[in-house]
Short mmCIF file of C-alpha atoms and ligand atoms in Angstrom, two decimals:
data_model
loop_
_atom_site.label_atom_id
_atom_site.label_comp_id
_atom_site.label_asym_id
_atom_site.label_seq_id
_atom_site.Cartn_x
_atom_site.Cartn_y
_atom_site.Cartn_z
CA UNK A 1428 -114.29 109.73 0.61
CA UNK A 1429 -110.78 110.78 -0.37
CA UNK A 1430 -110.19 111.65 -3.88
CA UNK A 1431 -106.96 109.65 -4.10
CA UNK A 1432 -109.69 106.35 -2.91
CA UNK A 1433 -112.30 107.25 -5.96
CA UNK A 1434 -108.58 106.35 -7.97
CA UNK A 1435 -109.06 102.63 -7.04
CA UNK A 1436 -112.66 102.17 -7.44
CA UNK A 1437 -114.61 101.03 -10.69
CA UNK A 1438 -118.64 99.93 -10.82
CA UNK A 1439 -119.29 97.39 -8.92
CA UNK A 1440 -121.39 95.59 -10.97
CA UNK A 1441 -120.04 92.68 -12.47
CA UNK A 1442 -120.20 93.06 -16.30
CA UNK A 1443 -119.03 96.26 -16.27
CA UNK A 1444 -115.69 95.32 -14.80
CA UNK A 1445 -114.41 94.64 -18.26
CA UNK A 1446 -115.66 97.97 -19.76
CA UNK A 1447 -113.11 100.58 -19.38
CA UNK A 1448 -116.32 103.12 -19.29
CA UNK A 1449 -116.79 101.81 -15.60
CA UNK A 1450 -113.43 103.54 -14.42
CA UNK A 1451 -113.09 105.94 -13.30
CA UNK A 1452 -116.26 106.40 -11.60
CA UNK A 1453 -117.47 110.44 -12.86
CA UNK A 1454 -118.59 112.32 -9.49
CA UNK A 1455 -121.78 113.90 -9.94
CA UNK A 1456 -123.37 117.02 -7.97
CA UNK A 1457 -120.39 116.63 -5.51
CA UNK A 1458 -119.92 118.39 -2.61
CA UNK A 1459 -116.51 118.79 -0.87
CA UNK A 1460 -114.50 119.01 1.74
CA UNK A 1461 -110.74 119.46 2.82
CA UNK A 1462 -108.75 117.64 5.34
CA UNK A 1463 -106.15 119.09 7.09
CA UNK A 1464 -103.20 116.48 6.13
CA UNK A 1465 -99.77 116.73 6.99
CA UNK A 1466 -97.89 117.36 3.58
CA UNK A 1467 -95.80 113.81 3.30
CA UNK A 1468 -93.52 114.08 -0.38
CA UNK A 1469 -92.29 110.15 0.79
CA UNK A 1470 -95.81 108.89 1.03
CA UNK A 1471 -97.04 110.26 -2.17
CA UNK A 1472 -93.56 109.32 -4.02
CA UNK A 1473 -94.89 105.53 -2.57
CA UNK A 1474 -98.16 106.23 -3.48
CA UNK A 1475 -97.78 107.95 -7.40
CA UNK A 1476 -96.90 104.08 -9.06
CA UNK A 1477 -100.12 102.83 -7.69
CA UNK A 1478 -102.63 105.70 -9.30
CA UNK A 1479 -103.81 105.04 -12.39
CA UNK A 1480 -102.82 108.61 -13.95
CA UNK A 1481 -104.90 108.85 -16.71
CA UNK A 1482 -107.76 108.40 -14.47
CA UNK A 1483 -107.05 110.94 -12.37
CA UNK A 1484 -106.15 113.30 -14.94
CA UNK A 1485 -110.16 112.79 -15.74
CA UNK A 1486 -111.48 113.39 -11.89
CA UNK A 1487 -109.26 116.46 -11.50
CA UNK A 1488 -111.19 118.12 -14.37
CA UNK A 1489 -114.53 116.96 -13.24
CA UNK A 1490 -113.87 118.23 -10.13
CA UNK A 1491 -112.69 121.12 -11.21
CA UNK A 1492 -108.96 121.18 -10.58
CA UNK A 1493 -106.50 122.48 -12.70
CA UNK A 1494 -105.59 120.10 -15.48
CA UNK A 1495 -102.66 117.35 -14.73
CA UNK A 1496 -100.01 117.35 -16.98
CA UNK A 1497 -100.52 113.95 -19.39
CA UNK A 1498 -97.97 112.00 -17.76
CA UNK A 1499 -97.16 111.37 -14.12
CA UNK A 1500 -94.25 112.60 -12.97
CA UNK A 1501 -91.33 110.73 -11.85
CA UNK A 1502 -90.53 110.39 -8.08
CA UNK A 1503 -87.07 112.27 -9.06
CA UNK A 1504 -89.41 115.44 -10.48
CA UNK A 1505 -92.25 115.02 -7.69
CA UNK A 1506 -89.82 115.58 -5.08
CA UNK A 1507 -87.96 118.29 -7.14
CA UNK A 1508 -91.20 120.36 -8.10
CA UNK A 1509 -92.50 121.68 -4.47
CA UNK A 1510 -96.06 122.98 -6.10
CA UNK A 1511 -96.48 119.82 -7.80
CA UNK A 1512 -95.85 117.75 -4.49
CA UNK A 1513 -98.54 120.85 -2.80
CA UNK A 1514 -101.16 120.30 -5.47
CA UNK A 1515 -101.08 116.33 -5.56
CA UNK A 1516 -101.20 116.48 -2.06
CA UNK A 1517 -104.13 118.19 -1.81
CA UNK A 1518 -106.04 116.74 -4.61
CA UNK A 1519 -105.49 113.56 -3.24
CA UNK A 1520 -105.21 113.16 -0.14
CA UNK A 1521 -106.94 116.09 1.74
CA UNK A 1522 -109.99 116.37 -0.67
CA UNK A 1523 -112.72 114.25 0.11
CA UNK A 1524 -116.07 114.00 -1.31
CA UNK A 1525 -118.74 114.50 1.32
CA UNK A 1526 -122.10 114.54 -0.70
CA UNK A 1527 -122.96 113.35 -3.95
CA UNK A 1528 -123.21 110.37 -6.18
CA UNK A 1529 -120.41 108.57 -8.40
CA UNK A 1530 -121.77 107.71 -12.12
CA UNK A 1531 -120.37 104.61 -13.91
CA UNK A 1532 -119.82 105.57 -17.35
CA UNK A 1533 -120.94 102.08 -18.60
CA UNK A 1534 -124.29 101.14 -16.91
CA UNK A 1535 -125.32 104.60 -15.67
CA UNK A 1536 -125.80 103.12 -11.83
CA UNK A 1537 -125.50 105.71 -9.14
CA UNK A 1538 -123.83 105.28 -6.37
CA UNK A 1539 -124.62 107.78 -3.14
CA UNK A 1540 -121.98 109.62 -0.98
CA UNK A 1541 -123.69 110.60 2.44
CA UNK A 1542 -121.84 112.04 5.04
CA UNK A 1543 -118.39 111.29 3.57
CA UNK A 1544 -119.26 107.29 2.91
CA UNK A 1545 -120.15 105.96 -0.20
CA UNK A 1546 -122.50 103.19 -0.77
CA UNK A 1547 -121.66 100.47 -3.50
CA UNK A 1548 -124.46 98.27 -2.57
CA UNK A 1549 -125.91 96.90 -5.26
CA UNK A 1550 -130.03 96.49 -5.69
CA UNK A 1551 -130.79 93.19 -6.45
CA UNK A 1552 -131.12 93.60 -10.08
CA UNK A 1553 -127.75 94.59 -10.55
CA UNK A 1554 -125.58 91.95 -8.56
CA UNK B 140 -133.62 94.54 7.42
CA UNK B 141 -134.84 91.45 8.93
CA UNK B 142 -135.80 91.88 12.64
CA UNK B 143 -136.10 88.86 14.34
CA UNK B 144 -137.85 88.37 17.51
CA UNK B 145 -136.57 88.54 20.79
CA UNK B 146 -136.04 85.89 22.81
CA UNK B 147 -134.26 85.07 26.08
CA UNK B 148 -134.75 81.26 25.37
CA UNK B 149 -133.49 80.80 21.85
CA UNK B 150 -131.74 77.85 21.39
CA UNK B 151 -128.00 77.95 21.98
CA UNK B 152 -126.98 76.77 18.32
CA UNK B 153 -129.55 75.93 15.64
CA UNK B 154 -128.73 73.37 13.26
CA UNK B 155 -129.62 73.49 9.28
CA UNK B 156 -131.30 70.46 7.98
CA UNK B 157 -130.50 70.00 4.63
CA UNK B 158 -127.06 70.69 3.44
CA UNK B 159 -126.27 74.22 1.69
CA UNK B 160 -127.18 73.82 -1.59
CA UNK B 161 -124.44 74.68 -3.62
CA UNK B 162 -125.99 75.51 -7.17
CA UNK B 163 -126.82 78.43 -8.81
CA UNK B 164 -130.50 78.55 -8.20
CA UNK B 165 -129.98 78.92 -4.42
CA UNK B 166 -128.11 81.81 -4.91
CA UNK B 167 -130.85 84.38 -4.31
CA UNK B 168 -132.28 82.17 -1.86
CA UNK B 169 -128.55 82.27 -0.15
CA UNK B 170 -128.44 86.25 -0.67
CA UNK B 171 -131.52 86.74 1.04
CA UNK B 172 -130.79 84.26 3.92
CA UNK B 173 -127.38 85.85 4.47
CA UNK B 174 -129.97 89.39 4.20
CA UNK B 175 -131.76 88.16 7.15
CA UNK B 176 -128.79 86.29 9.18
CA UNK B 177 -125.89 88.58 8.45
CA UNK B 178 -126.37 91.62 7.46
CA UNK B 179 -129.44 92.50 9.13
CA UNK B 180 -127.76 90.88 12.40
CA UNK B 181 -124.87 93.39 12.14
CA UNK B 182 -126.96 96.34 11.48
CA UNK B 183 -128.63 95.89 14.23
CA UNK B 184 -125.79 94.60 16.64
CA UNK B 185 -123.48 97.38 15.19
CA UNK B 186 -122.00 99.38 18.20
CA UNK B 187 -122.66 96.37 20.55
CA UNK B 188 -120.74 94.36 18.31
CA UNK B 189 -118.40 96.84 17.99
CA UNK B 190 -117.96 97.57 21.77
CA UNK B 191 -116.90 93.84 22.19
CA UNK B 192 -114.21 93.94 19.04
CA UNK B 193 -110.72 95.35 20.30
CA UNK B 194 -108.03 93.00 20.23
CA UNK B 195 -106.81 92.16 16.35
CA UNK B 196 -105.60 88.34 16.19
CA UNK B 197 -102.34 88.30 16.24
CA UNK B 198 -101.92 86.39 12.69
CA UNK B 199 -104.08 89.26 11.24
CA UNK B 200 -101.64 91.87 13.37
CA UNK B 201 -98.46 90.37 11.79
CA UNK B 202 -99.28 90.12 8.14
CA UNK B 203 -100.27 94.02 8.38
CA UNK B 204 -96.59 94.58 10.38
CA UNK B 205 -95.13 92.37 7.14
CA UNK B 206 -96.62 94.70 5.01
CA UNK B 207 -93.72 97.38 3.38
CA UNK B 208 -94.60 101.18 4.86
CA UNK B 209 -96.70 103.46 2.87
CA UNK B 210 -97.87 100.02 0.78
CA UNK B 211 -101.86 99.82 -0.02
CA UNK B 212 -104.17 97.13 1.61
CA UNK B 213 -108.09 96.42 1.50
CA UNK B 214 -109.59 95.59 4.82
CA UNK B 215 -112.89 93.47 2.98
CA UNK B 216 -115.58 93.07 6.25
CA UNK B 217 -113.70 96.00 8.31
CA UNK B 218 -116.10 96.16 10.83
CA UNK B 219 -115.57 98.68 12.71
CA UNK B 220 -112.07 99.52 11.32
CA UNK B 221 -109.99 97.82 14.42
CA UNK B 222 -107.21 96.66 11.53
CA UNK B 223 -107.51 99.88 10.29
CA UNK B 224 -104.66 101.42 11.67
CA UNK B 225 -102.51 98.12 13.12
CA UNK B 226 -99.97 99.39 10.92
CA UNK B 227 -100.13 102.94 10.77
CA UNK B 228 -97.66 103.11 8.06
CA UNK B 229 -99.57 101.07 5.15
CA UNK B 230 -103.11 103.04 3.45
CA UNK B 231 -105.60 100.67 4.36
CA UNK B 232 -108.83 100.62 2.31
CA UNK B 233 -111.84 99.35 4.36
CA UNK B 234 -115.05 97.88 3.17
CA UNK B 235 -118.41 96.30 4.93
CA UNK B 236 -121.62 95.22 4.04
CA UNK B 237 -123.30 97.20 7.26
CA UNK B 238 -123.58 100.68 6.75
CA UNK B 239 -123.66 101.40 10.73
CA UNK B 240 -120.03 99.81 11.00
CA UNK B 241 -118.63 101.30 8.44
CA UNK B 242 -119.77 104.43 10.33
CA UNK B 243 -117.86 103.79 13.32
CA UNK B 244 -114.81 102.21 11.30
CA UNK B 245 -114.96 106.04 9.82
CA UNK B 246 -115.28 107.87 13.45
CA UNK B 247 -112.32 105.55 14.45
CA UNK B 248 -110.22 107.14 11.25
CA UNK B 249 -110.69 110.12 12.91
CA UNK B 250 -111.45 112.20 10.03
CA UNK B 251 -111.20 116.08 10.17
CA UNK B 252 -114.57 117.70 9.92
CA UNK B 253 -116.08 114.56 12.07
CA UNK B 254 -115.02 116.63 14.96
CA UNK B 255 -116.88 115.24 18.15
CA UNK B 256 -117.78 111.75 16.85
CA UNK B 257 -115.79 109.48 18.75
CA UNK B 258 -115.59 105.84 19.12
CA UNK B 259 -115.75 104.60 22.52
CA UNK B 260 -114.12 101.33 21.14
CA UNK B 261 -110.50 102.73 20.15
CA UNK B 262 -108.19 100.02 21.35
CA UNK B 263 -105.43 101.30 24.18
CA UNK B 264 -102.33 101.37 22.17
CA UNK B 265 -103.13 101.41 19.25
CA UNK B 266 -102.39 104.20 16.57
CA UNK B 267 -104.86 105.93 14.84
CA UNK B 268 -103.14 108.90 13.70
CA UNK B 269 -100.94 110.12 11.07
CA UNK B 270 -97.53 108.74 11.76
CA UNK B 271 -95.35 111.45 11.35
CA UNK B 272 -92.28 109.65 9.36
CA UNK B 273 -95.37 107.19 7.27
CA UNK B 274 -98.48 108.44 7.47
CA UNK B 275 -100.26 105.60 5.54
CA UNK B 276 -103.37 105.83 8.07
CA UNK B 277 -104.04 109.34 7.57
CA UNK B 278 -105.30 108.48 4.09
CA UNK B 279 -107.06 105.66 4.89
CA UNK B 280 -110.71 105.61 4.28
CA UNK B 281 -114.10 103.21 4.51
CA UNK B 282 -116.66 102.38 1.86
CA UNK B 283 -119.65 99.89 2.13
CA UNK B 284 -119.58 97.29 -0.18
CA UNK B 285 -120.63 93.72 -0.49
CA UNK B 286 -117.50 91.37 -0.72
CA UNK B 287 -119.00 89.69 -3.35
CA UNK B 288 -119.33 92.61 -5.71
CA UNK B 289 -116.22 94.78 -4.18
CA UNK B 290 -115.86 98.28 -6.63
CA UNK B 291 -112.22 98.02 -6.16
CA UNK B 292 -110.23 97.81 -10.01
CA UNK B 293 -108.19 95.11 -10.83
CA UNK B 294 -105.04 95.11 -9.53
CA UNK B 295 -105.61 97.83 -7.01
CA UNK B 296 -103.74 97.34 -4.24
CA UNK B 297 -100.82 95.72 -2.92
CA UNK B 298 -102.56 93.37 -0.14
CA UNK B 299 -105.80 92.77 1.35
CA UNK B 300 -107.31 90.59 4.52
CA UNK B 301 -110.58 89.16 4.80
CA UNK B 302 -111.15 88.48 8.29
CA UNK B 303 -114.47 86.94 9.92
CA UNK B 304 -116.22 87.20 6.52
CA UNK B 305 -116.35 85.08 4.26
CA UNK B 306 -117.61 82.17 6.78
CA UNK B 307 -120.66 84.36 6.67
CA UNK B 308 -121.16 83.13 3.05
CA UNK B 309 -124.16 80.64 2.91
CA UNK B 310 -122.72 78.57 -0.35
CA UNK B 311 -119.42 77.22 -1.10
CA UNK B 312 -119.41 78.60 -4.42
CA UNK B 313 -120.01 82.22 -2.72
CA UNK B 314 -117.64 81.82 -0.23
CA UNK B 315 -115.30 80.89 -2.99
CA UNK B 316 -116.51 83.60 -5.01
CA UNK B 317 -115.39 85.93 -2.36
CA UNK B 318 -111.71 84.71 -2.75
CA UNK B 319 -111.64 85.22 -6.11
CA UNK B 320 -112.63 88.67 -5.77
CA UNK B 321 -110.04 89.28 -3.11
CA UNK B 322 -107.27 87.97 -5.58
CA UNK B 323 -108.66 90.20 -8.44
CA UNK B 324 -107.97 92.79 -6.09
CA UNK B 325 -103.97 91.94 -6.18
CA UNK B 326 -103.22 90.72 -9.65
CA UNK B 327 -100.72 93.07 -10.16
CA UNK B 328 -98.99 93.66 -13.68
CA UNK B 329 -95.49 92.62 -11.39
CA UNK B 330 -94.27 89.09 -11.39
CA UNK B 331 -95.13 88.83 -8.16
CA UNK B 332 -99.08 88.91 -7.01
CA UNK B 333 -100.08 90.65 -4.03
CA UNK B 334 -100.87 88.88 -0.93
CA UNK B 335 -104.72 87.81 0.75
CA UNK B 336 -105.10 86.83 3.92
CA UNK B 337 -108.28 84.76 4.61
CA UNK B 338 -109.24 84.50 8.37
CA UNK B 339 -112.45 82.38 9.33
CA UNK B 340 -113.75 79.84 12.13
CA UNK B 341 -112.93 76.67 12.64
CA UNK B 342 -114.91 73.88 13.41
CA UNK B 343 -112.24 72.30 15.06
CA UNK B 344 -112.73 74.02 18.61
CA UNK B 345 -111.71 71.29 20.89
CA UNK B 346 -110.16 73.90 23.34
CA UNK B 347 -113.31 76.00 23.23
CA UNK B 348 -116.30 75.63 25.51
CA UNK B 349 -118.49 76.07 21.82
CA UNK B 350 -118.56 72.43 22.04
CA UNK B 351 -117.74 72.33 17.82
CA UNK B 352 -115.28 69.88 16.84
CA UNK B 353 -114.12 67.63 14.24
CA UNK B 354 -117.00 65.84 12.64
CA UNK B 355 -119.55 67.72 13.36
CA UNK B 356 -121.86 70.20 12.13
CA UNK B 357 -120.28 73.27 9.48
CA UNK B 358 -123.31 75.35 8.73
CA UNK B 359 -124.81 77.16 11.93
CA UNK B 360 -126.90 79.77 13.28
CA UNK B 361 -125.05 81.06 16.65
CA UNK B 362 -127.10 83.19 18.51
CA UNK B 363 -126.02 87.01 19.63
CA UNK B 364 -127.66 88.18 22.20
CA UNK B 365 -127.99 92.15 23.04
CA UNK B 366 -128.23 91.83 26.46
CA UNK B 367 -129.56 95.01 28.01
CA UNK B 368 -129.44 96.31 31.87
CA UNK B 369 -131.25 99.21 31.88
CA UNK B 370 -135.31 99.64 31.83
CA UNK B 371 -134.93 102.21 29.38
CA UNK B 372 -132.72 100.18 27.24
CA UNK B 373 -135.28 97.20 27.41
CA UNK B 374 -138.17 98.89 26.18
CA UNK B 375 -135.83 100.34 23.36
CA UNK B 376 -134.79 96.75 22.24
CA UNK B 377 -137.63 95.21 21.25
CA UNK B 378 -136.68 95.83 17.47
CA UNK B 379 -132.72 95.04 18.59
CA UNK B 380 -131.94 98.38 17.31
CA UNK B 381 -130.07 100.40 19.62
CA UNK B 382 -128.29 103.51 19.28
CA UNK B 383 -125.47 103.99 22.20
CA UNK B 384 -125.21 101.02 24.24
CA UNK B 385 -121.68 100.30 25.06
CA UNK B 386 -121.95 101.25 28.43
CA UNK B 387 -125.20 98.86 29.46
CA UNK B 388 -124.44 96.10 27.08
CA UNK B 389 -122.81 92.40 27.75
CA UNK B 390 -122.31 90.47 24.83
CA UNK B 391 -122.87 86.61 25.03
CA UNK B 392 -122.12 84.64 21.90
CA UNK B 393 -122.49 80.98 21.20
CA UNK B 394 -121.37 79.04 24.61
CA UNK B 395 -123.14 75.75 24.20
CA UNK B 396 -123.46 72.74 23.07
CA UNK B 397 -125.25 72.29 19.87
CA UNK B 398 -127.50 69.24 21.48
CA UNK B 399 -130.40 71.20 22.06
CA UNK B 400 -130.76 72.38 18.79
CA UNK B 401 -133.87 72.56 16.64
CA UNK B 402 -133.62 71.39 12.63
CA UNK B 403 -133.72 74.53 10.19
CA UNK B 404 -134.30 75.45 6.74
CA UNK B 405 -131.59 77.28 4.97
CA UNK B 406 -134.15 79.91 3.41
CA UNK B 407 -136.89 81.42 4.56
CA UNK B 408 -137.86 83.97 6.85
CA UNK B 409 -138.94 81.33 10.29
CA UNK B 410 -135.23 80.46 10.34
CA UNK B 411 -134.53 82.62 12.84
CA UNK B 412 -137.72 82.49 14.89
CA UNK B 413 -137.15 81.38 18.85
CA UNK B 414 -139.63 80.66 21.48
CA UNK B 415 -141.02 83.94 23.28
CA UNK B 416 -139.85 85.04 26.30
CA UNK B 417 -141.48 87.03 28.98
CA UNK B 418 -139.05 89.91 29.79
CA UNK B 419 -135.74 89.26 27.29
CA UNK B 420 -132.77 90.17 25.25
CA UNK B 421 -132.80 91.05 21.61
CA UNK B 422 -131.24 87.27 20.40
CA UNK B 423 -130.08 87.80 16.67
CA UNK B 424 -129.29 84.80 14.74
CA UNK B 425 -126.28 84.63 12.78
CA UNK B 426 -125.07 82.02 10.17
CA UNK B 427 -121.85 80.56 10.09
CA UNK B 428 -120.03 78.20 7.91
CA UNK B 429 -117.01 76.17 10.32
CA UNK B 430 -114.33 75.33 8.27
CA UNK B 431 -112.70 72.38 8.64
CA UNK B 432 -109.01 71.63 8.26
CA UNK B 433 -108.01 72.07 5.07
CA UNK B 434 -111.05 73.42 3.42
CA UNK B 435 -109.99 77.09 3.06
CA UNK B 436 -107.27 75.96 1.15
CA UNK B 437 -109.15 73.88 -1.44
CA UNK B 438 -111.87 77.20 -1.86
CA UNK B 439 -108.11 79.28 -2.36
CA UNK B 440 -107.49 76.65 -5.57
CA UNK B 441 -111.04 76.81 -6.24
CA UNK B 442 -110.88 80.30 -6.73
CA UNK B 443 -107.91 80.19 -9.00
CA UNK B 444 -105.39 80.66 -6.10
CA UNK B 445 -102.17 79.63 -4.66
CA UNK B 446 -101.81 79.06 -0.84
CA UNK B 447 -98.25 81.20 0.37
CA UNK B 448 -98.91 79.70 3.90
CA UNK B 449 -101.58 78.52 6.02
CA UNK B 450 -102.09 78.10 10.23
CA UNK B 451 -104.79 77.71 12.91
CA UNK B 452 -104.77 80.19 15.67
CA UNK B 453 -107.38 80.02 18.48
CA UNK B 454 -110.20 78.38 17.03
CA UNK B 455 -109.63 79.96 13.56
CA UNK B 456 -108.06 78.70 10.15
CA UNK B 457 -106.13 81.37 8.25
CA UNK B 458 -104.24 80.97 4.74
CA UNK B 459 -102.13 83.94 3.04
CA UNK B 460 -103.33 83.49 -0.58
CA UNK B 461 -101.49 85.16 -4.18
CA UNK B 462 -102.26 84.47 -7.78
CA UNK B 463 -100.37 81.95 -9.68
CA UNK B 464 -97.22 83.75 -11.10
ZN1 LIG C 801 -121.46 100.00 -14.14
#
């Protein structure tokens, strides 16, 4: 799973959907891996209004990435800044989580990652 | 997973006897029904299923080619991913309940580092790769996820289509349900909401040799059938699970008339049971819910939706759904 997907996921569970613990989801013992993608500075300009910034400020640290500035930048100084466009690109779009589990911050529920796939199936308790 | 026995003789089309019951009680009865005759069914059927599932329907292909480039979409009930890359410029976001589809919905992304996994299924034509000038579908990605309890934020995403799903929903209030989570998926902080497109059977299927029309019954069990050609294959299919068999599989799907039908309970674990056969195909029951005309537009206002525009296409209703601006 890409990192620039975890960016639109929250818990699945129900109640938590109104907690802002349950976004983003906080990857836990996770293992990755990195695509080889085509550097594209129009499809991340596209992309940038639909991430939730502060959010991804968050999984770039947990990941261990260096730490995003605090506010996006504009599509005028993401096309301007050629190691910005690099690093966005590649945190986003060719990182992808391969093992591991995603932790909501409000109920605690793991979810799995196996083989690049996670599972937001909920047991029945939950749904 | 259920596994339901094989049978060469199952009945054609199995009716239920008592209406769906519609209140909030049945709803674990309903998710454990839809456990053993959908989910189960699909696990099992996976890459048969999936070798039979090429061609998108065309109202499904031109809402994706409506969609701006490099936009965001959810594909809730991917399957196997065969909308996944219809428009190669738009990131689409798959989800499905079956694990094992979601699997080959991932192969068919093509994803670095799954080197050697490939689908047998890709369509001729289409475009799975990373469009050089868009590139949308070389992000794309699959998740599994129940469409009633998506993990997608509010607001997410520019689009999404629901096709062949939600008639898989055993109660109107689920199947409603399911459209409401769809929309929450779109309500955007812009005037305008995103769009849903809701694709599901019809009952009207006068053209069809189904033998479902007007009038008649909405709530079925339609029999899939993993028909098998090889010895080895045979022995191998007793429990319906089967790991590679595109190449010695037929499918055969519904086909009759639903006059030879037996009464069913909604719940329960017989409701699938068919009459043994000596030598026979894996027959999976799956439920359906045939819409009829006009009904997926009431469950769009049911679930706090507007209807943009609505059609029939080849024994299917379709609506493109938004929030109320
Ligand atoms: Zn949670």
């Amino acid at each position: 799973m890409k990192v620039l997907t975890l960016n639109f996921l929250s818990c699945a569970v129900k109640t938590c959907k109104s907690s802002s613990d349950s976004f983003p989801l906080h990857p836990k013992e996770a293992e990755l891996a990195k695509d080889d993608v085509e550097i594209n500075p129009q499809l991340l300009v596209n992309v940038l209004p639909r991430i939730d910034w502060a959010a991804l400020r968050t999984t770039s640290t947990e990941l261990g990435f260096p730490t995003l500035p605090d506010q996006p930048p504009t599509a005028e100084e993401l096309e301007a800044d050629e190691k910005m466009l690099q690093e966005l690109h590649t945190l986003l779009m060719e990182m992808q989580i391969v093992e591991g589990k995603l932790v909501c911050g409000h109920c605690g529920h793991e979810y799995a990652i196996r083989e690049g796939i996670a599972n937001f199936l909920l047991p029945s308790h939950l749904v | 997973m259920a596994s339901l026995p094989s049978s060469s003789a199952a009945p054609a089309v199995a009716r239920l006897a008592a209406a769906a019951a519609a209140d909030r009680d049945a709803e674990a009865e309903a998710e454990a029904y839809e456990r053993a005759h959908v989910h189960g069914v699909y696990q099992a059927i996976a890459p048969h299923f999936s070798a039979t599932r090429h061609k998108p329907w065309p109202a499904v292909a031109s809402f994706l080619h409506a969609q701006p480039p490099r936009s965001i979409g959810l594909d809730v009930g991917c399957g196997n991913g065969k909308y996944l890359g219809v428009n190669p410029a738009v990131v689409m976001l798959g989800s499905d309940r079956s694990a094992a589809l979601v699997a080959l919905a991932r192969s068919r992304l093509g994803r670095p580092g799954d080197a050697g996994v490939q689908d047998a299924t890709k369509t001729q034509g289409e475009v799975m790769t990373a469009d050089a000038t868009s590139g949308g579908a070389a992000i794309s990605d699959v998740l599994v996820a129940d469409g009633l309890s998506l993990p997608f934020r509010d607001g997410a995403v520019d689009f999404a289509i629901c096709v062949a799903v939600i008639h898989h929903m055993s109660t109107r209030a689920r199947r409603q349900d399911a459209i409401r989570q769809l929309l929450r998926c779109v309500k955007t902080r812009e005037v305008a909401s995103g769009h849903v497109l809701v694709y599901v059977w019809a009952l009207e299927q006068g053209a069809s040799r189904r033998g479902w029309d007007e009038g008649g019954e909405q709530d079925l069990l339609v029999p899939w059938v993993l028909k098998s050609q090889t010895p080895r294959a045979q022995k191998k299919g007793t429990r319906g699970q089967k790991t590679n068999n595109d190449d010695v599989s037929v499918a055969t799907t519904g086909g009759e008339s639903s006059a030879s039908t037996a009464p069913m309970v909604l719940a329960g674990e017989a409701a699938g049971t068919t009459t043994g056969g000596a030598v026979s195909d894996p027959v999976f029951q799956r439920y359906y819910h045939l819409y009829r005309k006009g009904e997926l537009e009431e469950d769009v206002l049911a679930a706090g939706g507007v209807v943009i525009t609505s059609g029939y296409e080849r024994d299917n209703w379709w609506v493109v759904a938004a929030n109320p601006s």
